[in-house]
Amino acid sequence: IATGFHRNSMQALGNNPRKEEFRVRGIVDRLEVTGQVWLGLSLGCAECHDHKHDPISQKEYYQLFAIFNQVPHYGEKFEVHGPRITVTRLVDGQPQEVEAQVMDTVSSPRETHIHLRGNFEMRGERVQPGLPAVLPQAETGGASSSMDRLQFARWLISERHPLTARVTVNRAWRQFFGRGLVATVNDFGRHGSPPTHPRLLDWLALRFREGGWSMKRLHRDLLTSAAYQQSSAVQGKPPSRANRWFDRAARFRLPAETLRDQALAVAGLLTNQLGGPSVFPPQPEGVGQFRDATAGEWEVSRGGDRFRRSLYTFWQRMAPHPAMTTFGAPSREWCTASRSTTNTPLQALAMLNDPAMVEAQEHFAQAIDHLPLSERIRWAFRRALAREPDPSEEEKWDQFLRRHPARERSRIMAAVLFNLDEFLTRE
């Protein structure tokens, strides 16, 4: 996981005439992502001065900076870019050569200096690659001037370094339970929240590491646990809003990508193909009308690509897909360790009017129309909500649908089921 991340992370195409400033900001972003994703530390606070809360000095920040400062950066003015290779991919069934961004190392190591007050033009003391003293040191020594990204990545997942496993399992716990064992998933420092179940966190981290860092095994452990299988229904005494002790299952709205994928799956449209280039699903007209001309046109994908998982949707920073941003997907300009979960009126309008959702509802309605009248309500419930309707629900639905023209009933049923709280929420 870590070695691939640190050796092959893509560099954004530069669109900035200030070449050195752009290069430095890229390193800063890469370093802050590393701190949040792998270390659970707010490293970025030490860019301009010693960290105010955690024992990380500005010098140690730039020792880590030096590890990432060895990537070549080419081009002039608006043609700034990192190393590239030529790869062949299939476009409409035909092989086509395209350029891809890669990570590489400069032939002659760059000097790294402390940036006084965070200003890259104000150079201070020269530093060598190294690790903060508060963290366990690599076997070769934390101040080794030969430490590169690969050695750093191997240190991240070594037995000497416990943070990576803890941060990873805590993030997985938050994904399934709505709240991490450490509530501040990107901050394990002094101002972060202490773990509510420290022994459980340590046990999961140890099992994760000794299990070969298998995410599938970790997810299986969490999903088959008694804690995860609790009901979200409140029973007995009034519950605490924070649910710190996980005395019930969390209830939260599905993430943007999962919500769209679920709608496509229920409608029988989802394409399960793995891998391949990005795709361009339908989006409302007028989106991106003010974006830079270099972004090109949004040409809606055809065939199965139209219904690929949301993971493969092409992402434009200046005009991201509105279905993603409406439901809380963050922009890709900065690393986001944890998303906010929101419920807004605009989301309800999107579920009713977004082209992809309308298309999914129409296909679902067509599937309902092909069933005998006596089976439609029960089949639609099983398909959309994964449960049978109880007798009172079935009676009310039957009365509700009889008030509408026969040709419209299936479409109304599809639209209502897709907009139920039970459909939008992870119970």
Short mmCIF file of N, CA and C in Angstrom, two decimals, residues 79-229:
data_model
loop_
_atom_site.label_atom_id
_atom_site.label_comp_id
_atom_site.label_asym_id
_atom_site.label_seq_id
_atom_site.Cartn_x
_atom_site.Cartn_y
_atom_site.Cartn_z
N GLU A 79 3.46 25.24 -19.14
CA GLU A 79 3.70 23.84 -19.48
C GLU A 79 4.47 23.11 -18.39
N VAL A 80 4.22 23.48 -17.14
CA VAL A 80 4.90 22.83 -16.03
C VAL A 80 4.31 21.44 -15.81
N HIS A 81 5.18 20.45 -15.65
CA HIS A 81 4.70 19.08 -15.41
C HIS A 81 5.82 18.26 -14.79
N GLY A 82 5.45 17.12 -14.26
CA GLY A 82 6.42 16.19 -13.71
C GLY A 82 6.83 15.16 -14.75
N PRO A 83 7.54 14.10 -14.32
CA PRO A 83 7.97 13.06 -15.26
C PRO A 83 6.78 12.38 -15.93
N ARG A 84 6.97 12.01 -17.19
CA ARG A 84 5.89 11.34 -17.94
C ARG A 84 6.42 10.10 -18.64
N ILE A 85 5.52 9.16 -18.85
CA ILE A 85 5.83 7.99 -19.68
C ILE A 85 4.72 7.84 -20.70
N THR A 86 5.01 7.12 -21.76
CA THR A 86 4.00 6.85 -22.78
C THR A 86 3.43 5.46 -22.56
N VAL A 87 2.12 5.37 -22.46
CA VAL A 87 1.45 4.09 -22.25
C VAL A 87 0.41 3.89 -23.34
N THR A 88 0.03 2.66 -23.56
CA THR A 88 -0.97 2.33 -24.57
C THR A 88 -2.26 1.90 -23.88
N ARG A 89 -3.37 2.49 -24.30
CA ARG A 89 -4.66 2.08 -23.76
C ARG A 89 -5.66 1.97 -24.91
N LEU A 90 -6.78 1.27 -24.65
CA LEU A 90 -7.79 1.08 -25.67
C LEU A 90 -8.77 2.25 -25.65
N VAL A 91 -8.98 2.87 -26.79
CA VAL A 91 -9.95 3.94 -26.95
C VAL A 91 -10.91 3.51 -28.06
N ASP A 92 -12.19 3.27 -27.69
CA ASP A 92 -13.18 2.73 -28.65
C ASP A 92 -12.67 1.46 -29.31
N GLY A 93 -12.01 0.62 -28.52
CA GLY A 93 -11.54 -0.65 -29.02
C GLY A 93 -10.24 -0.60 -29.78
N GLN A 94 -9.67 0.59 -29.96
CA GLN A 94 -8.44 0.73 -30.72
C GLN A 94 -7.30 1.17 -29.79
N PRO A 95 -6.09 0.57 -29.94
CA PRO A 95 -4.96 0.98 -29.11
C PRO A 95 -4.53 2.40 -29.43
N GLN A 96 -4.25 3.18 -28.41
CA GLN A 96 -3.84 4.56 -28.59
C GLN A 96 -2.78 4.90 -27.55
N GLU A 97 -1.71 5.56 -27.98
CA GLU A 97 -0.64 5.94 -27.06
C GLU A 97 -0.97 7.29 -26.41
N VAL A 98 -0.85 7.33 -25.08
CA VAL A 98 -1.11 8.55 -24.33
C VAL A 98 0.00 8.74 -23.31
N GLU A 99 0.16 9.97 -22.85
CA GLU A 99 1.15 10.27 -21.83
C GLU A 99 0.53 10.15 -20.45
N ALA A 100 1.30 9.60 -19.52
CA ALA A 100 0.84 9.47 -18.13
C ALA A 100 1.90 10.04 -17.20
N GLN A 101 1.44 10.66 -16.12
CA GLN A 101 2.34 11.22 -15.13
C GLN A 101 2.87 10.11 -14.20
N VAL A 102 4.12 10.17 -13.85
CA VAL A 102 4.71 9.20 -12.92
C VAL A 102 5.59 9.95 -11.93
N MET A 103 6.06 9.23 -10.92
CA MET A 103 7.01 9.78 -9.97
C MET A 103 8.40 9.27 -10.33
N ASP A 104 9.40 10.09 -10.13
CA ASP A 104 10.78 9.71 -10.44
C ASP A 104 11.67 10.42 -9.43
N THR A 105 12.98 10.17 -9.51
CA THR A 105 13.94 10.78 -8.61
C THR A 105 14.99 11.52 -9.43
N VAL A 106 15.38 12.70 -8.97
CA VAL A 106 16.40 13.46 -9.68
C VAL A 106 17.74 12.74 -9.61
N SER A 107 18.57 12.94 -10.63
CA SER A 107 19.87 12.26 -10.66
C SER A 107 20.83 12.84 -9.62
N SER A 108 20.76 14.14 -9.39
CA SER A 108 21.59 14.79 -8.37
C SER A 108 20.69 15.32 -7.26
N PRO A 109 20.86 14.84 -6.01
CA PRO A 109 19.96 15.24 -4.92
C PRO A 109 19.87 16.75 -4.76
N ARG A 110 18.67 17.25 -4.56
CA ARG A 110 18.46 18.67 -4.31
C ARG A 110 18.82 19.00 -2.86
N GLU A 111 19.30 20.22 -2.67
CA GLU A 111 19.48 20.71 -1.31
C GLU A 111 18.12 21.14 -0.76
N THR A 112 17.90 20.88 0.52
CA THR A 112 16.66 21.30 1.17
C THR A 112 17.00 22.22 2.33
N HIS A 113 16.34 23.37 2.38
CA HIS A 113 16.55 24.34 3.45
C HIS A 113 15.22 24.59 4.16
N ILE A 114 15.30 24.99 5.40
CA ILE A 114 14.11 25.44 6.11
C ILE A 114 13.58 26.70 5.42
N HIS A 115 12.28 26.76 5.22
CA HIS A 115 11.67 27.94 4.63
C HIS A 115 11.23 28.86 5.77
N LEU A 116 11.91 29.96 5.93
CA LEU A 116 11.61 30.88 7.01
C LEU A 116 10.19 31.41 6.85
N ARG A 117 9.39 31.25 7.91
CA ARG A 117 7.98 31.64 7.90
C ARG A 117 7.20 30.95 6.79
N GLY A 118 7.71 29.82 6.30
CA GLY A 118 7.03 29.08 5.26
C GLY A 118 7.23 29.63 3.87
N ASN A 119 8.07 30.65 3.71
CA ASN A 119 8.30 31.28 2.41
C ASN A 119 9.46 30.57 1.72
N PHE A 120 9.20 29.92 0.59
CA PHE A 120 10.24 29.13 -0.09
C PHE A 120 11.37 30.01 -0.62
N GLU A 121 11.14 31.32 -0.74
CA GLU A 121 12.18 32.22 -1.23
C GLU A 121 13.12 32.68 -0.12
N MET A 122 12.76 32.40 1.15
CA MET A 122 13.59 32.78 2.29
C MET A 122 14.22 31.52 2.89
N ARG A 123 15.43 31.24 2.49
CA ARG A 123 16.08 29.98 2.90
C ARG A 123 16.79 30.14 4.23
N GLY A 124 16.60 29.14 5.09
CA GLY A 124 17.29 29.09 6.36
C GLY A 124 18.30 27.96 6.39
N GLU A 125 18.42 27.31 7.51
CA GLU A 125 19.40 26.23 7.70
C GLU A 125 19.15 25.07 6.73
N ARG A 126 20.22 24.49 6.22
CA ARG A 126 20.10 23.33 5.36
C ARG A 126 19.83 22.10 6.21
N VAL A 127 18.94 21.20 5.73
CA VAL A 127 18.59 19.99 6.47
C VAL A 127 18.75 18.77 5.57
N GLN A 128 18.88 17.61 6.21
CA GLN A 128 18.98 16.33 5.51
C GLN A 128 17.69 15.53 5.74
N PRO A 129 17.39 14.57 4.86
CA PRO A 129 16.19 13.74 5.06
C PRO A 129 16.21 13.07 6.44
N GLY A 130 15.09 13.03 7.10
CA GLY A 130 15.03 12.42 8.42
C GLY A 130 13.62 12.34 8.94
N LEU A 131 13.46 11.75 10.13
CA LEU A 131 12.17 11.54 10.76
C LEU A 131 12.09 12.34 12.05
N PRO A 132 10.89 12.79 12.46
CA PRO A 132 10.76 13.47 13.74
C PRO A 132 11.23 12.58 14.89
N ALA A 133 11.91 13.18 15.85
CA ALA A 133 12.48 12.42 16.96
C ALA A 133 11.42 11.74 17.80
N VAL A 134 10.18 12.27 17.82
CA VAL A 134 9.14 11.68 18.65
C VAL A 134 8.65 10.35 18.11
N LEU A 135 8.92 10.08 16.83
CA LEU A 135 8.48 8.83 16.22
C LEU A 135 9.59 7.78 16.27
N PRO A 136 9.23 6.49 16.30
CA PRO A 136 10.26 5.45 16.25
C PRO A 136 11.13 5.61 15.01
N GLN A 137 12.43 5.47 15.18
CA GLN A 137 13.34 5.71 14.07
C GLN A 137 13.50 4.47 13.20
N ALA A 138 13.83 4.70 11.93
CA ALA A 138 14.08 3.59 11.02
C ALA A 138 15.35 2.86 11.45
N GLU A 139 15.49 1.62 11.03
CA GLU A 139 16.65 0.83 11.43
C GLU A 139 17.95 1.44 10.93
N THR A 140 17.88 2.17 9.81
CA THR A 140 19.09 2.80 9.27
C THR A 140 19.40 4.12 9.95
N GLY A 141 18.51 4.56 10.85
CA GLY A 141 18.73 5.85 11.52
C GLY A 141 17.87 6.93 10.91
N GLY A 142 17.18 7.68 11.73
CA GLY A 142 16.24 8.68 11.22
C GLY A 142 16.91 9.82 10.49
N ALA A 143 18.17 10.11 10.77
CA ALA A 143 18.80 11.27 10.14
C ALA A 143 19.63 10.89 8.92
N SER A 144 19.41 9.69 8.41
CA SER A 144 20.20 9.24 7.26
C SER A 144 19.93 10.13 6.05
N SER A 145 21.01 10.68 5.48
CA SER A 145 20.86 11.57 4.33
C SER A 145 20.50 10.81 3.06
N SER A 146 20.52 9.47 3.13
CA SER A 146 20.20 8.67 1.95
C SER A 146 18.75 8.20 1.95
N MET A 147 17.97 8.55 2.98
CA MET A 147 16.58 8.09 3.04
C MET A 147 15.79 8.67 1.88
N ASP A 148 15.11 7.80 1.13
CA ASP A 148 14.27 8.26 0.01
C ASP A 148 12.83 7.85 0.27
N ARG A 149 11.97 8.09 -0.72
CA ARG A 149 10.55 7.82 -0.53
C ARG A 149 10.28 6.34 -0.30
N LEU A 150 11.00 5.47 -1.00
CA LEU A 150 10.78 4.03 -0.83
C LEU A 150 11.16 3.58 0.57
N GLN A 151 12.29 4.03 1.08
CA GLN A 151 12.69 3.67 2.44
C GLN A 151 11.70 4.25 3.46
N PHE A 152 11.23 5.45 3.21
CA PHE A 152 10.25 6.07 4.09
C PHE A 152 8.96 5.26 4.10
N ALA A 153 8.51 4.82 2.92
CA ALA A 153 7.28 4.04 2.83
C ALA A 153 7.44 2.71 3.56
N ARG A 154 8.60 2.08 3.43
CA ARG A 154 8.83 0.81 4.13
C ARG A 154 8.86 1.03 5.64
N TRP A 155 9.37 2.17 6.08
CA TRP A 155 9.36 2.47 7.51
C TRP A 155 7.93 2.63 8.01
N LEU A 156 7.06 3.23 7.19
CA LEU A 156 5.68 3.44 7.60
C LEU A 156 4.98 2.14 7.99
N ILE A 157 5.29 1.05 7.29
CA ILE A 157 4.61 -0.21 7.55
C ILE A 157 5.51 -1.23 8.25
N SER A 158 6.56 -0.73 8.88
CA SER A 158 7.45 -1.63 9.63
C SER A 158 6.89 -1.88 11.02
N GLU A 159 7.39 -2.93 11.67
CA GLU A 159 6.93 -3.26 13.02
C GLU A 159 7.33 -2.20 14.02
N ARG A 160 8.33 -1.41 13.69
CA ARG A 160 8.80 -0.37 14.60
C ARG A 160 7.86 0.83 14.67
N HIS A 161 6.95 0.90 13.70
CA HIS A 161 6.11 2.10 13.60
C HIS A 161 4.63 1.71 13.77
N PRO A 162 4.01 2.04 14.90
CA PRO A 162 2.64 1.58 15.18
C PRO A 162 1.52 2.47 14.64
N LEU A 163 1.84 3.70 14.24
CA LEU A 163 0.77 4.63 13.89
C LEU A 163 0.00 4.24 12.64
N THR A 164 0.70 3.76 11.62
CA THR A 164 0.03 3.49 10.34
C THR A 164 -1.11 2.51 10.49
N ALA A 165 -0.87 1.41 11.19
CA ALA A 165 -1.93 0.41 11.37
C ALA A 165 -3.09 0.97 12.19
N ARG A 166 -2.78 1.72 13.24
CA ARG A 166 -3.84 2.28 14.07
C ARG A 166 -4.69 3.29 13.30
N VAL A 167 -4.03 4.16 12.57
CA VAL A 167 -4.76 5.18 11.81
C VAL A 167 -5.65 4.51 10.74
N THR A 168 -5.14 3.47 10.10
CA THR A 168 -5.89 2.81 9.03
C THR A 168 -7.11 2.08 9.56
N VAL A 169 -6.96 1.31 10.64
CA VAL A 169 -8.12 0.59 11.17
C VAL A 169 -9.13 1.56 11.77
N ASN A 170 -8.66 2.66 12.32
CA ASN A 170 -9.58 3.65 12.87
C ASN A 170 -10.42 4.29 11.76
N ARG A 171 -9.80 4.54 10.62
CA ARG A 171 -10.55 5.12 9.50
C ARG A 171 -11.58 4.12 8.96
N ALA A 172 -11.20 2.84 8.92
CA ALA A 172 -12.16 1.82 8.49
C ALA A 172 -13.32 1.71 9.48
N TRP A 173 -13.01 1.79 10.77
CA TRP A 173 -14.05 1.75 11.79
C TRP A 173 -15.02 2.91 11.59
N ARG A 174 -14.51 4.10 11.32
CA ARG A 174 -15.38 5.25 11.11
C ARG A 174 -16.27 5.05 9.89
N GLN A 175 -15.73 4.44 8.84
CA GLN A 175 -16.50 4.22 7.63
C GLN A 175 -17.73 3.36 7.90
N PHE A 176 -17.60 2.35 8.76
CA PHE A 176 -18.70 1.44 9.01
C PHE A 176 -19.56 1.83 10.21
N PHE A 177 -18.98 2.50 11.19
CA PHE A 177 -19.71 2.80 12.41
C PHE A 177 -20.11 4.28 12.52
N GLY A 178 -19.66 5.11 11.57
CA GLY A 178 -20.05 6.51 11.59
C GLY A 178 -19.19 7.39 12.46
N ARG A 179 -18.39 6.78 13.34
CA ARG A 179 -17.51 7.52 14.25
C ARG A 179 -16.33 6.63 14.56
N GLY A 180 -15.12 7.19 14.55
CA GLY A 180 -13.93 6.39 14.82
C GLY A 180 -13.76 6.09 16.29
N LEU A 181 -12.98 5.03 16.58
CA LEU A 181 -12.58 4.78 17.97
C LEU A 181 -11.82 5.99 18.49
N VAL A 182 -11.05 6.62 17.59
CA VAL A 182 -10.50 7.96 17.82
C VAL A 182 -11.33 8.89 16.95
N ALA A 183 -12.11 9.77 17.57
CA ALA A 183 -13.06 10.58 16.81
C ALA A 183 -12.37 11.46 15.77
N THR A 184 -11.17 11.97 16.10
CA THR A 184 -10.42 12.81 15.16
C THR A 184 -9.54 11.90 14.30
N VAL A 185 -10.10 11.39 13.20
CA VAL A 185 -9.42 10.35 12.43
C VAL A 185 -8.09 10.82 11.83
N ASN A 186 -7.92 12.13 11.63
CA ASN A 186 -6.70 12.63 11.03
C ASN A 186 -5.77 13.28 12.05
N ASP A 187 -6.09 13.14 13.34
CA ASP A 187 -5.25 13.78 14.36
C ASP A 187 -5.16 12.88 15.59
N PHE A 188 -4.04 12.16 15.70
CA PHE A 188 -3.76 11.32 16.86
C PHE A 188 -2.83 12.06 17.83
N GLY A 189 -2.67 13.36 17.63
CA GLY A 189 -1.77 14.14 18.46
C GLY A 189 -2.41 14.55 19.77
N ARG A 190 -1.77 15.51 20.46
CA ARG A 190 -2.21 15.92 21.79
C ARG A 190 -3.60 16.54 21.78
N HIS A 191 -3.95 17.24 20.70
CA HIS A 191 -5.26 17.88 20.64
C HIS A 191 -6.29 17.00 19.96
N GLY A 192 -5.91 15.78 19.59
CA GLY A 192 -6.88 14.83 19.07
C GLY A 192 -7.65 14.18 20.20
N SER A 193 -8.76 13.54 19.86
CA SER A 193 -9.57 12.86 20.88
C SER A 193 -8.89 11.56 21.31
N PRO A 194 -8.91 11.25 22.58
CA PRO A 194 -8.35 9.96 23.01
C PRO A 194 -9.26 8.82 22.54
N PRO A 195 -8.73 7.63 22.33
CA PRO A 195 -9.57 6.50 21.90
C PRO A 195 -10.56 6.09 22.98
N THR A 196 -11.77 5.81 22.57
CA THR A 196 -12.77 5.35 23.53
C THR A 196 -12.51 3.90 23.94
N HIS A 197 -11.90 3.12 23.06
CA HIS A 197 -11.61 1.71 23.33
C HIS A 197 -10.15 1.43 22.92
N PRO A 198 -9.17 1.88 23.71
CA PRO A 198 -7.77 1.76 23.31
C PRO A 198 -7.30 0.32 23.10
N ARG A 199 -7.77 -0.61 23.93
CA ARG A 199 -7.33 -2.00 23.77
C ARG A 199 -7.89 -2.60 22.48
N LEU A 200 -9.12 -2.24 22.14
CA LEU A 200 -9.70 -2.71 20.88
C LEU A 200 -8.94 -2.14 19.69
N LEU A 201 -8.59 -0.86 19.75
CA LEU A 201 -7.82 -0.24 18.67
C LEU A 201 -6.48 -0.95 18.49
N ASP A 202 -5.79 -1.23 19.58
CA ASP A 202 -4.49 -1.91 19.48
C ASP A 202 -4.65 -3.33 18.93
N TRP A 203 -5.71 -4.02 19.37
CA TRP A 203 -5.91 -5.40 18.90
C TRP A 203 -6.21 -5.41 17.39
N LEU A 204 -7.06 -4.51 16.94
CA LEU A 204 -7.36 -4.44 15.51
C LEU A 204 -6.12 -4.09 14.69
N ALA A 205 -5.31 -3.13 15.20
CA ALA A 205 -4.11 -2.73 14.48
C ALA A 205 -3.12 -3.88 14.38
N LEU A 206 -2.94 -4.63 15.47
CA LEU A 206 -2.02 -5.76 15.47
C LEU A 206 -2.51 -6.86 14.53
N ARG A 207 -3.81 -7.14 14.59
CA ARG A 207 -4.37 -8.18 13.72
C ARG A 207 -4.28 -7.76 12.25
N PHE A 208 -4.47 -6.48 11.98
CA PHE A 208 -4.38 -5.97 10.61
C PHE A 208 -2.96 -6.12 10.08
N ARG A 209 -1.96 -5.77 10.89
CA ARG A 209 -0.57 -5.87 10.44
C ARG A 209 -0.15 -7.32 10.28
N GLU A 210 -0.48 -8.16 11.27
CA GLU A 210 -0.07 -9.56 11.21
C GLU A 210 -0.85 -10.33 10.15
N GLY A 211 -1.98 -9.79 9.70
CA GLY A 211 -2.75 -10.42 8.64
C GLY A 211 -2.33 -9.99 7.26
N GLY A 212 -1.13 -9.42 7.15
CA GLY A 212 -0.61 -9.02 5.84
C GLY A 212 -1.22 -7.74 5.31
N TRP A 213 -1.72 -6.88 6.19
CA TRP A 213 -2.33 -5.60 5.79
C TRP A 213 -3.49 -5.81 4.83
N SER A 214 -4.26 -6.86 5.08
CA SER A 214 -5.38 -7.19 4.20
C SER A 214 -6.60 -6.36 4.56
N MET A 215 -7.01 -5.46 3.65
CA MET A 215 -8.19 -4.65 3.88
C MET A 215 -9.45 -5.52 3.87
N LYS A 216 -9.47 -6.55 3.04
CA LYS A 216 -10.64 -7.43 2.99
C LYS A 216 -10.84 -8.13 4.33
N ARG A 217 -9.76 -8.59 4.93
CA ARG A 217 -9.86 -9.26 6.22
C ARG A 217 -10.31 -8.27 7.30
N LEU A 218 -9.77 -7.06 7.27
CA LEU A 218 -10.17 -6.04 8.23
C LEU A 218 -11.66 -5.75 8.12
N HIS A 219 -12.15 -5.56 6.90
CA HIS A 219 -13.56 -5.26 6.70
C HIS A 219 -14.43 -6.43 7.16
N ARG A 220 -13.97 -7.66 6.91
CA ARG A 220 -14.73 -8.82 7.36
C ARG A 220 -14.82 -8.86 8.88
N ASP A 221 -13.70 -8.56 9.55
CA ASP A 221 -13.71 -8.53 11.02
C ASP A 221 -14.74 -7.53 11.55
N LEU A 222 -14.80 -6.36 10.92
CA LEU A 222 -15.71 -5.31 11.40
C LEU A 222 -17.16 -5.65 11.08
N LEU A 223 -17.41 -6.14 9.87
CA LEU A 223 -18.79 -6.38 9.45
C LEU A 223 -19.42 -7.60 10.12
N THR A 224 -18.61 -8.55 10.56
CA THR A 224 -19.15 -9.74 11.23
C THR A 224 -19.15 -9.61 12.75
N SER A 225 -18.75 -8.46 13.25
CA SER A 225 -18.70 -8.27 14.70
C SER A 225 -20.10 -8.05 15.27
N ALA A 226 -20.26 -8.37 16.54
CA ALA A 226 -21.54 -8.13 17.22
C ALA A 226 -21.85 -6.65 17.30
N ALA A 227 -20.79 -5.81 17.40
CA ALA A 227 -21.00 -4.37 17.47
C ALA A 227 -21.64 -3.84 16.20
N TYR A 228 -21.19 -4.33 15.03
CA TYR A 228 -21.73 -3.82 13.77
C TYR A 228 -23.15 -4.32 13.54
N GLN A 229 -23.47 -5.51 14.05
CA GLN A 229 -24.77 -6.12 13.78
C GLN A 229 -25.88 -5.63 14.71
#
